[in-house]
Coordinates of C-alpha atoms in Angstrom, one line a residue:
Chain A
M1 CA 98.1 91.5 102.7
S2 CA 98.3 94.6 100.8
V3 CA 101.5 97.0 101.2
N4 CA 101.2 100.6 101.5
I5 CA 103.8 103.1 100.4
Y6 CA 104.4 106.4 102.1
I7 CA 106.9 109.2 101.7
D8 CA 108.5 110.7 104.7
H9 CA 108.4 114.5 105.0
N10 CA 110.4 114.8 108.1
F11 CA 113.8 115.6 107.2
Y12 CA 113.1 118.9 105.1
D13 CA 109.8 120.1 106.0
H14 CA 109.8 123.5 107.7
N15 CA 107.4 122.7 110.1
A16 CA 107.6 119.0 110.6
Y17 CA 109.0 116.9 113.0
G18 CA 112.6 116.8 112.3
Y19 CA 113.1 120.4 111.6
E20 CA 111.0 121.2 114.8
N21 CA 113.7 119.6 116.8
H22 CA 116.7 121.7 115.1
K23 CA 114.9 125.0 114.7
N24 CA 117.1 126.8 117.3
I25 CA 120.2 125.9 115.4
K26 CA 121.4 128.9 113.5
S27 CA 121.2 128.3 109.8
D28 CA 124.8 129.1 109.4
D29 CA 125.6 125.9 111.0
C30 CA 124.2 124.3 108.0
C31 CA 126.8 124.9 105.4
I32 CA 126.8 122.6 102.5
E33 CA 124.8 124.8 100.3
D34 CA 126.7 127.9 101.6
S35 CA 130.1 126.6 101.0
Y36 CA 129.1 125.4 97.6
N37 CA 128.1 128.8 96.7
S38 CA 130.9 130.7 98.3
N39 CA 133.3 132.9 96.8
S40 CA 136.9 131.4 97.6
E41 CA 138.6 134.8 97.7
S42 CA 136.0 136.4 100.0
S43 CA 136.1 133.4 102.3
K44 CA 139.8 133.3 102.6
N45 CA 139.4 137.0 104.0
N46 CA 137.1 136.0 106.8
L47 CA 138.2 133.1 108.8
S48 CA 136.0 133.5 112.0
V49 CA 134.7 130.3 113.3
N50 CA 131.2 131.5 112.7
N51 CA 131.6 131.7 109.1
P52 CA 130.3 128.5 107.4
N53 CA 132.6 129.1 104.5
D54 CA 135.5 128.3 106.8
L55 CA 134.9 124.8 107.1
V56 CA 136.3 124.2 103.6
Y57 CA 139.6 125.5 105.3
L58 CA 139.0 123.7 108.5
T59 CA 139.4 120.2 106.7
N60 CA 143.1 121.1 106.6
S61 CA 142.9 121.6 110.4
K62 CA 143.5 119.0 113.1
D63 CA 140.7 120.2 115.2
L64 CA 138.6 117.5 113.9
S65 CA 136.0 117.6 116.7
K66 CA 135.2 121.3 116.2
L67 CA 134.5 120.1 112.5
D68 CA 132.2 117.2 113.4
H69 CA 130.2 119.8 115.6
V70 CA 129.8 122.7 113.0
S71 CA 129.0 120.9 110.1
Q72 CA 126.1 118.8 110.7
Y73 CA 122.9 118.3 112.7
A74 CA 123.0 115.7 115.4
P75 CA 120.4 112.6 114.8
L76 CA 117.2 112.6 116.9
K77 CA 117.7 110.8 120.1
G78 CA 115.5 108.6 122.6
E79 CA 111.9 109.5 122.1
D80 CA 112.4 112.0 119.5
R81 CA 113.3 109.3 117.2
I82 CA 110.7 108.6 114.4
D83 CA 108.9 105.1 114.9
Y84 CA 108.9 103.3 111.8
S85 CA 108.8 99.7 113.5
N86 CA 106.0 98.8 111.3
Y87 CA 107.8 99.9 108.1
C88 CA 110.5 98.8 106.0
A89 CA 112.3 102.0 105.5
I90 CA 114.3 103.2 102.7
V91 CA 116.8 105.9 103.3
I92 CA 117.7 107.7 100.3
D93 CA 120.8 110.3 99.8
V94 CA 121.5 110.0 96.2
L95 CA 124.4 112.7 96.1
R96 CA 126.2 111.0 97.2
A97 CA 126.2 108.7 100.4
S98 CA 123.8 105.9 99.1
T99 CA 125.4 106.0 95.6
T100 CA 128.9 105.5 97.5
I101 CA 127.6 102.6 99.7
S102 CA 126.0 100.9 96.7
T103 CA 129.2 101.1 94.8
L104 CA 131.2 99.8 97.6
L105 CA 128.8 96.9 98.3
E106 CA 129.8 95.9 94.7
L107 CA 133.2 95.4 96.1
Y108 CA 132.8 94.1 99.7
D109 CA 129.9 92.8 101.8
K110 CA 130.3 95.4 104.7
V111 CA 130.7 99.2 105.1
Y112 CA 130.9 100.7 108.4
I113 CA 129.4 104.2 108.6
T114 CA 129.5 107.1 111.1
N115 CA 129.0 110.8 111.3
S116 CA 132.1 111.3 113.3
I117 CA 135.5 112.2 111.8
E118 CA 137.4 111.3 114.8
K119 CA 135.7 107.9 114.9
T120 CA 136.7 107.2 111.5
M121 CA 140.2 108.2 112.3
N122 CA 140.5 105.7 115.0
F123 CA 138.9 102.8 113.2
P124 CA 141.4 99.9 113.1
N125 CA 142.8 98.6 109.8
S126 CA 140.4 100.5 107.5
I127 CA 140.1 102.2 104.3
K128 CA 138.8 105.8 105.5
M129 CA 136.3 107.6 103.2
G130 CA 134.2 110.7 103.5
E131 CA 134.4 114.4 103.4
R132 CA 132.8 117.7 104.6
N133 CA 131.2 120.2 102.2
G134 CA 132.3 118.3 98.9
I135 CA 135.9 118.3 100.2
K136 CA 137.8 115.1 101.0
I137 CA 139.2 115.0 104.6
D138 CA 143.0 115.4 104.3
E139 CA 143.6 112.3 106.6
F140 CA 141.1 110.0 104.6
D141 CA 141.9 107.7 101.7
Y142 CA 139.0 108.9 99.7
G143 CA 136.4 111.2 99.6
N144 CA 132.4 110.4 99.3
S145 CA 133.1 109.8 95.4
P146 CA 131.9 106.7 93.9
I147 CA 134.1 107.4 90.8
E148 CA 137.2 107.9 92.9
I149 CA 136.1 104.4 94.6
L150 CA 135.9 102.7 91.3
K151 CA 139.2 103.9 89.9
D152 CA 140.8 102.2 92.8
K153 CA 138.4 99.1 93.1
N154 CA 140.8 96.3 92.7
K155 CA 143.2 97.9 95.5
I156 CA 140.1 98.2 97.6
I157 CA 139.1 94.6 97.0
D158 CA 142.5 93.3 97.7
F159 CA 142.5 95.3 101.0
T160 CA 139.2 93.7 102.2
K161 CA 140.6 90.3 101.0
N162 CA 143.2 90.8 103.3
G163 CA 141.1 91.4 106.4
G164 CA 140.7 95.3 106.0
N165 CA 137.5 97.4 106.9
L166 CA 135.8 100.1 104.8
V167 CA 134.5 103.1 106.8
L168 CA 132.6 106.0 105.5
T169 CA 131.9 109.1 107.2
T170 CA 128.5 111.0 106.1
T171 CA 126.4 113.9 107.6
N172 CA 122.8 113.7 106.3
G173 CA 122.8 109.9 105.5
T174 CA 123.8 108.8 109.2
R175 CA 121.6 111.5 110.6
V176 CA 118.7 110.0 109.2
L177 CA 119.5 106.3 109.8
N178 CA 120.1 107.1 113.5
S179 CA 117.0 109.0 113.7
I180 CA 114.3 106.4 112.9
I181 CA 113.4 103.2 114.6
S182 CA 113.1 100.0 112.4
D183 CA 114.6 96.6 112.2
D184 CA 114.4 96.9 108.5
I185 CA 116.2 99.9 107.2
Y186 CA 117.6 100.0 103.7
V187 CA 119.9 102.1 101.8
G188 CA 118.2 103.3 98.5
S189 CA 119.8 104.6 95.4
I190 CA 119.0 105.1 91.7
N191 CA 122.0 102.6 90.9
T192 CA 120.3 99.8 93.1
A193 CA 116.6 100.9 92.6
E194 CA 115.3 97.7 91.1
A195 CA 117.1 95.3 93.5
V196 CA 116.3 97.3 96.6
A197 CA 112.4 97.7 95.2
K198 CA 112.2 93.9 95.0
E199 CA 114.1 93.2 98.3
V200 CA 112.0 95.6 100.3
Y201 CA 108.8 94.7 98.7
N202 CA 109.3 91.0 99.4
T203 CA 110.4 91.7 103.0
A204 CA 107.3 94.0 103.5
V205 CA 104.9 91.3 102.3
E206 CA 106.9 88.6 104.4
K207 CA 106.6 90.8 107.7
D208 CA 103.3 92.3 106.8
K209 CA 104.7 95.7 107.0
D210 CA 104.3 99.0 104.9
I211 CA 107.1 100.8 103.1
V212 CA 108.3 104.4 104.0
L213 CA 110.8 106.1 101.6
I214 CA 112.8 108.7 103.4
P215 CA 114.6 111.1 101.3
S216 CA 117.6 112.3 103.4
H217 CA 117.7 115.9 102.1
R218 CA 120.3 118.3 103.4
C219 CA 120.2 120.0 106.8
G220 CA 116.5 120.4 106.7
D221 CA 116.6 121.9 103.1
F222 CA 114.9 120.1 100.2
A223 CA 117.0 118.1 97.9
I224 CA 115.2 117.1 94.8
E225 CA 117.6 114.3 93.9
D226 CA 116.5 112.2 96.8
Y227 CA 113.0 112.7 96.1
I228 CA 113.6 111.5 92.6
G229 CA 115.4 108.7 93.9
A230 CA 112.5 107.6 95.8
A231 CA 110.0 108.0 92.9
I232 CA 112.3 105.7 90.8
I233 CA 112.4 103.1 93.6
V234 CA 108.5 103.5 93.8
E235 CA 108.3 103.0 89.8
N236 CA 110.3 99.6 90.2
I237 CA 108.1 98.4 93.0
L238 CA 105.0 99.0 91.0
K239 CA 106.6 97.1 88.2
I240 CA 106.7 93.9 90.3
P241 CA 104.2 91.4 88.7
G242 CA 101.2 90.9 90.9
H243 CA 102.2 93.6 93.4
N244 CA 99.2 94.5 95.8
I245 CA 99.7 98.2 96.2
T246 CA 96.6 99.9 95.2
N247 CA 95.2 102.5 97.9
Q248 CA 98.2 105.0 97.9
L249 CA 98.4 105.8 94.2
E250 CA 96.9 109.1 94.5
Q251 CA 99.2 110.0 97.1
L252 CA 102.1 109.2 95.1
I253 CA 101.3 111.3 91.9
P254 CA 103.4 114.2 92.7
L255 CA 106.3 112.0 93.6
R256 CA 105.9 110.1 90.4
S257 CA 105.3 113.1 88.3
T258 CA 108.9 114.1 88.9
I259 CA 110.4 111.4 86.6
K260 CA 107.7 111.8 84.0
F261 CA 110.3 114.4 82.1
D262 CA 113.8 114.7 82.0
W263 CA 114.6 114.2 85.5
K264 CA 118.5 113.4 84.9
N265 CA 118.6 117.1 84.1
T266 CA 116.7 118.1 87.0
I267 CA 119.4 116.3 89.2
L268 CA 122.2 117.8 87.2
N269 CA 120.8 121.2 87.8
S270 CA 119.7 120.8 91.4
K271 CA 121.5 122.7 94.1
S272 CA 123.5 119.5 95.0
G273 CA 124.2 118.4 91.5
Q274 CA 125.2 121.8 90.5
G275 CA 127.4 122.2 93.7
L276 CA 129.3 118.9 92.8
R277 CA 129.9 120.0 89.5
D278 CA 131.3 123.1 90.4
R279 CA 133.6 121.2 92.5
G280 CA 135.0 118.7 89.7
Y281 CA 132.7 115.8 90.6
S282 CA 130.5 115.9 87.3
Y283 CA 131.2 112.2 86.7
D284 CA 129.9 111.4 90.1
V285 CA 126.8 113.1 89.4
L286 CA 126.3 111.4 86.1
Y287 CA 127.1 108.2 87.8
S288 CA 124.5 108.7 90.5
V289 CA 121.6 109.0 88.0
Q290 CA 122.4 105.7 86.3
E291 CA 119.5 103.4 87.0
N292 CA 120.1 100.0 88.1
I293 CA 123.8 99.6 87.3
C294 CA 124.4 97.9 90.8
N295 CA 122.5 94.8 91.8
N296 CA 123.3 94.8 95.7
V297 CA 121.0 95.7 98.4
G298 CA 122.3 97.5 101.5
K299 CA 120.6 96.8 104.9
Y300 CA 121.8 98.8 108.1
N301 CA 123.0 97.0 111.3
K302 CA 122.3 99.8 113.8
K303 CA 123.9 98.1 116.7
E304 CA 127.2 97.9 115.0
S305 CA 126.7 100.8 112.5
Y306 CA 127.4 99.1 109.4
I307 CA 125.6 98.5 106.0
Y308 CA 125.6 94.9 104.9
K309 CA 125.0 93.3 101.7
V310 CA 121.6 91.4 101.9
Chain B
M1 CA 112.2 141.5 101.3
S2 CA 112.0 138.1 99.6
V3 CA 108.9 135.7 100.1
N4 CA 109.1 132.1 100.6
I5 CA 106.7 129.7 99.5
Y6 CA 105.7 126.3 101.6
I7 CA 103.5 123.6 101.0
D8 CA 101.6 122.2 104.2
H9 CA 101.6 118.5 104.6
N10 CA 99.9 118.5 108.0
F11 CA 96.4 117.4 106.8
Y12 CA 97.2 114.3 105.1
D13 CA 100.5 112.9 106.1
H14 CA 100.2 109.7 107.8
N15 CA 102.8 110.5 110.4
A16 CA 102.4 114.2 110.7
Y17 CA 101.1 116.7 113.0
G18 CA 97.2 116.7 111.9
Y19 CA 96.9 113.1 111.5
E20 CA 98.8 112.3 114.9
N21 CA 96.0 113.9 116.7
H22 CA 93.4 111.9 115.1
K23 CA 95.0 108.6 114.7
N24 CA 92.9 106.9 117.4
I25 CA 89.6 107.8 115.4
K26 CA 88.6 104.7 113.5
S27 CA 88.9 104.9 110.0
D28 CA 85.4 104.0 109.5
D29 CA 84.5 107.4 110.9
C30 CA 86.0 108.8 107.9
C31 CA 83.5 107.8 105.4
I32 CA 83.7 110.0 102.3
E33 CA 85.6 107.6 100.0
D34 CA 84.0 104.6 101.5
S35 CA 80.3 105.9 100.8
Y36 CA 81.5 106.9 97.4
N37 CA 82.6 103.3 96.4
S38 CA 79.9 101.7 98.2
N39 CA 77.3 99.3 96.7
S40 CA 73.9 100.8 97.5
E41 CA 72.2 97.4 97.8
S42 CA 74.7 95.9 100.3
S43 CA 74.6 99.1 102.3
K44 CA 70.8 99.0 102.7
N45 CA 71.0 95.7 104.1
N46 CA 73.3 96.7 107.1
L47 CA 72.1 99.6 109.0
S48 CA 74.3 99.4 112.0
V49 CA 75.5 102.9 113.2
N50 CA 79.1 101.6 112.8
N51 CA 78.9 101.3 109.1
P52 CA 79.9 104.4 107.4
N53 CA 77.9 103.6 104.5
D54 CA 74.7 104.6 106.8
L55 CA 75.7 108.2 106.4
V56 CA 74.2 108.4 103.1
Y57 CA 70.8 107.3 104.7
L58 CA 71.4 109.3 107.9
T59 CA 71.0 112.5 106.0
N60 CA 67.2 111.6 105.7
S61 CA 67.2 111.4 109.6
K62 CA 66.5 114.2 112.1
D63 CA 69.3 113.1 114.3
L64 CA 71.6 115.7 112.9
S65 CA 74.1 116.1 115.9
K66 CA 75.0 112.4 115.1
L67 CA 75.6 113.1 111.6
D68 CA 78.1 116.2 112.6
H69 CA 80.0 113.8 115.0
V70 CA 80.6 111.0 112.7
S71 CA 81.0 112.4 109.4
Q72 CA 84.1 114.6 110.0
Y73 CA 87.3 115.0 112.1
A74 CA 87.0 117.9 114.7
P75 CA 89.4 120.9 113.8
L76 CA 92.6 121.1 116.0
K77 CA 92.2 122.9 119.2
G78 CA 94.2 125.4 121.4
E79 CA 97.8 124.6 121.5
D80 CA 97.4 121.9 119.0
R81 CA 96.4 124.3 116.2
I82 CA 99.2 125.1 113.8
D83 CA 100.8 128.6 114.0
Y84 CA 101.0 130.2 110.7
S85 CA 101.1 133.8 112.2
N86 CA 104.1 134.7 110.2
Y87 CA 102.4 133.3 107.0
C88 CA 99.7 134.2 104.5
A89 CA 97.8 130.9 104.3
I90 CA 96.0 129.7 101.4
V91 CA 93.5 126.9 102.2
I92 CA 92.5 124.6 99.2
D93 CA 89.5 122.6 98.9
V94 CA 88.9 122.3 95.1
L95 CA 86.3 119.6 95.2
R96 CA 84.2 121.3 96.2
A97 CA 84.4 123.9 99.2
S98 CA 86.9 126.4 97.7
T99 CA 85.1 126.2 94.3
T100 CA 81.6 126.9 95.9
I101 CA 82.7 129.7 98.0
S102 CA 84.5 131.5 95.0
T103 CA 81.3 131.2 93.2
L104 CA 79.2 132.6 95.8
L105 CA 81.7 135.6 96.3
E106 CA 80.9 136.4 92.6
L107 CA 77.2 136.9 93.9
Y108 CA 77.6 138.3 97.1
D109 CA 80.3 139.5 99.5
K110 CA 80.1 137.4 102.5
V111 CA 79.5 133.6 103.0
Y112 CA 79.1 132.2 106.5
I113 CA 80.9 129.0 107.0
T114 CA 80.6 126.3 109.6
N115 CA 81.3 122.5 110.1
S116 CA 77.9 122.2 112.1
I117 CA 74.7 121.2 110.3
E118 CA 72.7 122.2 113.4
K119 CA 74.2 125.7 113.6
T120 CA 73.4 126.1 109.8
M121 CA 69.8 125.1 110.3
N122 CA 69.3 127.7 113.2
F123 CA 71.2 130.5 111.0
P124 CA 68.5 133.4 110.8
N125 CA 67.3 134.8 107.4
S126 CA 69.7 132.4 105.3
I127 CA 70.2 130.3 102.2
K128 CA 71.4 127.1 103.6
M129 CA 74.1 125.1 101.7
G130 CA 75.9 121.9 102.3
E131 CA 76.0 118.3 102.2
R132 CA 77.5 115.2 103.9
N133 CA 79.2 112.5 101.6
G134 CA 78.2 114.2 98.2
I135 CA 74.3 114.3 99.1
K136 CA 72.6 117.5 99.8
I137 CA 71.1 117.7 103.3
D138 CA 67.3 117.4 102.9
E139 CA 66.7 120.6 105.0
F140 CA 69.0 122.7 103.0
D141 CA 68.4 124.8 99.9
Y142 CA 71.4 123.8 97.7
G143 CA 74.2 121.1 98.3
N144 CA 77.9 122.0 97.9
S145 CA 77.5 122.3 94.2
P146 CA 78.6 125.5 92.2
I147 CA 76.5 124.5 89.3
E148 CA 73.3 124.2 91.4
I149 CA 74.3 127.7 92.8
L150 CA 74.9 129.2 89.5
K151 CA 71.6 128.0 87.9
D152 CA 69.9 130.0 90.7
K153 CA 72.1 132.8 90.7
N154 CA 69.5 135.7 90.3
K155 CA 67.5 134.2 92.9
I156 CA 70.2 134.2 95.4
I157 CA 71.4 137.7 94.4
D158 CA 67.9 138.9 95.0
F159 CA 68.0 137.3 98.3
T160 CA 71.2 138.9 99.5
K161 CA 69.9 142.0 98.2
N162 CA 66.9 141.8 100.5
G163 CA 69.3 141.1 103.5
G164 CA 69.6 137.6 103.4
N165 CA 72.6 135.7 104.5
L166 CA 74.7 132.7 102.8
V167 CA 75.7 129.9 105.0
L168 CA 77.6 126.9 103.9
T169 CA 78.6 124.0 106.0
T170 CA 81.7 122.1 105.0
T171 CA 83.8 119.3 106.6
N172 CA 87.5 119.5 105.6
G173 CA 87.5 123.2 104.6
T174 CA 86.2 124.4 108.0
R175 CA 88.5 121.9 109.9
V176 CA 91.5 123.1 108.3
L177 CA 90.5 127.0 108.4
N178 CA 89.9 126.3 112.3
S179 CA 93.1 124.5 112.8
I180 CA 95.4 127.1 111.8
I181 CA 96.4 130.4 113.3
S182 CA 96.9 133.4 111.1
D183 CA 95.5 136.8 110.4
D184 CA 95.7 136.1 106.8
I185 CA 94.0 133.3 105.6
Y186 CA 92.6 132.9 102.1
V187 CA 90.4 130.5 100.1
G188 CA 92.4 129.2 97.2
S189 CA 90.4 127.4 94.2
I190 CA 91.6 126.8 90.7
N191 CA 88.7 129.4 89.4
T192 CA 90.3 132.1 91.3
A193 CA 94.1 131.2 91.0
E194 CA 95.6 134.3 89.5
A195 CA 93.3 136.7 91.7
V196 CA 94.2 134.8 94.6
A197 CA 98.2 134.7 93.8
K198 CA 98.3 138.4 93.2
E199 CA 96.4 139.3 96.3
V200 CA 98.2 137.0 98.6
Y201 CA 101.7 137.8 97.1
N202 CA 101.2 141.4 97.5
T203 CA 100.0 140.9 101.1
A204 CA 103.0 138.7 101.9
V205 CA 105.4 141.5 100.5
E206 CA 103.5 144.3 102.2
K207 CA 103.4 142.5 105.7
D208 CA 106.9 140.7 105.3
K209 CA 105.3 137.4 105.6
D210 CA 106.0 134.0 103.9
I211 CA 103.3 132.0 102.0
V212 CA 101.9 128.8 102.8
L213 CA 99.6 126.8 100.6
I214 CA 97.4 124.3 102.5
P215 CA 95.8 121.4 100.5
S216 CA 92.8 120.4 102.7
H217 CA 92.7 116.8 101.7
R218 CA 90.0 114.4 102.9
C219 CA 90.0 113.0 106.5
G220 CA 93.7 112.7 106.5
D221 CA 93.8 111.2 103.0
F222 CA 95.5 112.6 100.2
A223 CA 93.5 114.5 97.4
I224 CA 95.6 115.3 94.5
E225 CA 93.0 118.0 93.2
D226 CA 94.0 120.2 96.3
Y227 CA 97.6 119.5 95.5
I228 CA 97.2 120.4 91.7
G229 CA 95.2 123.7 93.1
A230 CA 98.0 124.7 95.1
A231 CA 100.4 124.1 91.8
I232 CA 98.1 126.4 89.9
I233 CA 98.2 129.1 92.5
V234 CA 102.0 128.8 92.8
E235 CA 102.2 129.1 89.0
N236 CA 100.3 132.3 89.1
I237 CA 102.4 133.7 91.9
L238 CA 105.7 132.9 89.9
K239 CA 104.1 134.7 86.9
I240 CA 104.1 138.0 88.8
P241 CA 106.5 140.3 87.2
G242 CA 109.4 141.1 89.4
H243 CA 108.5 138.6 92.1
N244 CA 111.2 138.0 94.5
I245 CA 110.7 134.2 95.3
T246 CA 113.9 132.4 94.4
N247 CA 115.1 130.0 97.0
Q248 CA 112.1 127.6 97.4
L249 CA 112.2 126.6 93.7
E250 CA 113.6 123.2 94.2
Q251 CA 111.2 122.2 96.9
L252 CA 108.4 123.1 94.6
I253 CA 109.4 120.8 91.8
P254 CA 107.2 117.9 92.9
L255 CA 104.1 120.2 93.3
R256 CA 104.7 121.9 90.0
S257 CA 105.4 118.5 88.1
T258 CA 102.0 117.4 88.6
I259 CA 100.5 120.3 86.1
K260 CA 103.3 119.7 83.4
F261 CA 100.9 117.0 81.9
D262 CA 97.3 116.6 81.7
W263 CA 96.3 117.6 85.1
K264 CA 92.5 118.2 84.3
N265 CA 92.4 114.5 83.7
T266 CA 94.1 113.8 86.7
I267 CA 91.3 115.7 88.7
L268 CA 88.5 114.0 86.7
N269 CA 90.1 110.6 87.7
S270 CA 90.9 111.4 91.3
K271 CA 89.0 109.6 94.1
S272 CA 87.1 112.7 94.8
G273 CA 86.4 113.6 91.2
Q274 CA 85.4 110.0 90.3
G275 CA 83.1 109.9 93.4
L276 CA 81.5 113.1 92.2
R277 CA 81.0 111.9 88.9
D278 CA 79.5 108.8 90.0
R279 CA 76.8 110.9 92.0
G280 CA 76.0 112.9 88.9
Y281 CA 78.2 116.0 89.6
S282 CA 80.3 115.7 86.6
Y283 CA 79.7 119.5 85.6
D284 CA 80.8 120.4 89.0
V285 CA 84.2 118.8 88.4
L286 CA 84.5 120.4 85.0
Y287 CA 83.7 123.7 86.4
S288 CA 86.1 123.3 89.3
V289 CA 89.1 122.8 87.0
Q290 CA 88.6 126.1 85.0
E291 CA 91.4 128.3 85.6
N292 CA 90.8 132.0 86.5
I293 CA 87.1 132.1 85.5
C294 CA 86.5 134.0 88.7
N295 CA 88.2 137.3 89.8
N296 CA 87.3 137.4 93.3
V297 CA 89.5 136.8 96.5
G298 CA 87.9 135.2 99.8
K299 CA 89.4 135.8 103.1
Y300 CA 88.7 134.3 106.3
N301 CA 86.9 136.4 109.2
K302 CA 87.8 133.6 111.9
K303 CA 86.0 135.4 114.8
E304 CA 82.8 135.8 113.0
S305 CA 83.1 132.6 111.0
Y306 CA 82.7 134.1 107.5
I307 CA 84.7 134.3 104.3
Y308 CA 84.6 137.9 102.8
K309 CA 85.3 139.2 99.5
V310 CA 88.6 141.3 99.7

């Protein structure tokens, strides 16, 4: 049986499925880029709740439900979800949800994920991780930062050895995971590209499925780092000896072209990369572009909302 | 006013709009690639009407309506059409409809187009051009070959000077032109990239529209030459002094990456390029990848089904 590889365009394309469901949401509701580029002084002078820049300050507020609402799109629901039942799906959010999850799975074999700050706050016996707009949430233990996590890795390992849970709240990543239907949903990062490529390819062959790579992007806006992450995973699939992928190669040329020159620099200078660097997370960006430094594969258990190490 | 540039994914994406409307059509109905790759001997041994390879032989048949039906997808209709009213749309079918039209517009200012061989046959006082599956239709004057047309260019010019019409039947090109809604639909080719880029950009600014580039692809299958054609037109837009396109550049990286190395070779070795070369149309392929050798811009008059020189 041959395996086909596809790239999903639903989560950024201005006229595709995912966007269509959200087009009536004001663009101001989608605030990550805006807050990255905001001028702190002018933001401070305008604290109306309609100003997306406020979110940076709202993280100091106790009104967490408002923060949940404003700072993300909801996932697609019911029949609106995208049916990838016949696919092994790889969801990619390089900066930084996928990379953070890959890092955590090196320390422990299960990470609960949610898009709700409130749910995270109420999660029993847990290390709480996450942020909104590149800023750690005050009540949480860590931001969405693999480097912060690695600095405390022994502490985190000890906590899990004593029965503690890890909970990560993400926006785009969780939205995409819950917007698709498949029994085989994986987390893809550049750090785990080879391991994910091999596991997913073998599962696809075994179950006679195709493979779809899903760049998460940001609030319907294109994020080149997720597209490049998909390209690196594809290259690792195509390196598998004796693979039987032949008929989608022309379609993959644009994807694969992005990594034929200095793609690390492309990511460093992307909107997301630049935004994180401006906020002092340069090491996270540099860490996120390191190929195959982790050897785990994360798979999604949708029923119980966690990623587990295969 | 700023102008945004988008790439349309509707006409090849396996789970996007255009395909969704056609997914119940058997893949055998989509025959261009198959017939390119067919072995003539084995095809001759199997003449059942379900065999796509038969189409090569059906071109010698008088049953033209059957040929029309089998050899193409129908365009989207009514509400299924894609609404690009707020866009200047550039439809790109490099091998070879766009290139043939660009070539014809150097000779005369109007080319009627249709997807129906029967309509072409009944068109009064006309030079009839077109083919199915890379083979000229017997009853027609020329195939879909810019080189054939150029060889007879004086004859064609004389014919039009005496009041004659030019009619071209195409499959993918016409399908896409009729599947979208816009008052500003242009034909894009590599031969006319700079002229089209300037005309479309100026129109977009004047009418406060965005620009969408639409690779036609083939029967829902990805065609890299159309994607590269879009990339070259985008590069020519971005060369316009003082252009105000800024916020879609990250989204355009994959497209633009395809022409950062030897893109002419990519087209020569594409499925379409290889198929045409195998059929003896190497010069058409080589001609189609020549940048800016024509200086005309073709625009679509949907009501009367012709492309006219702006």
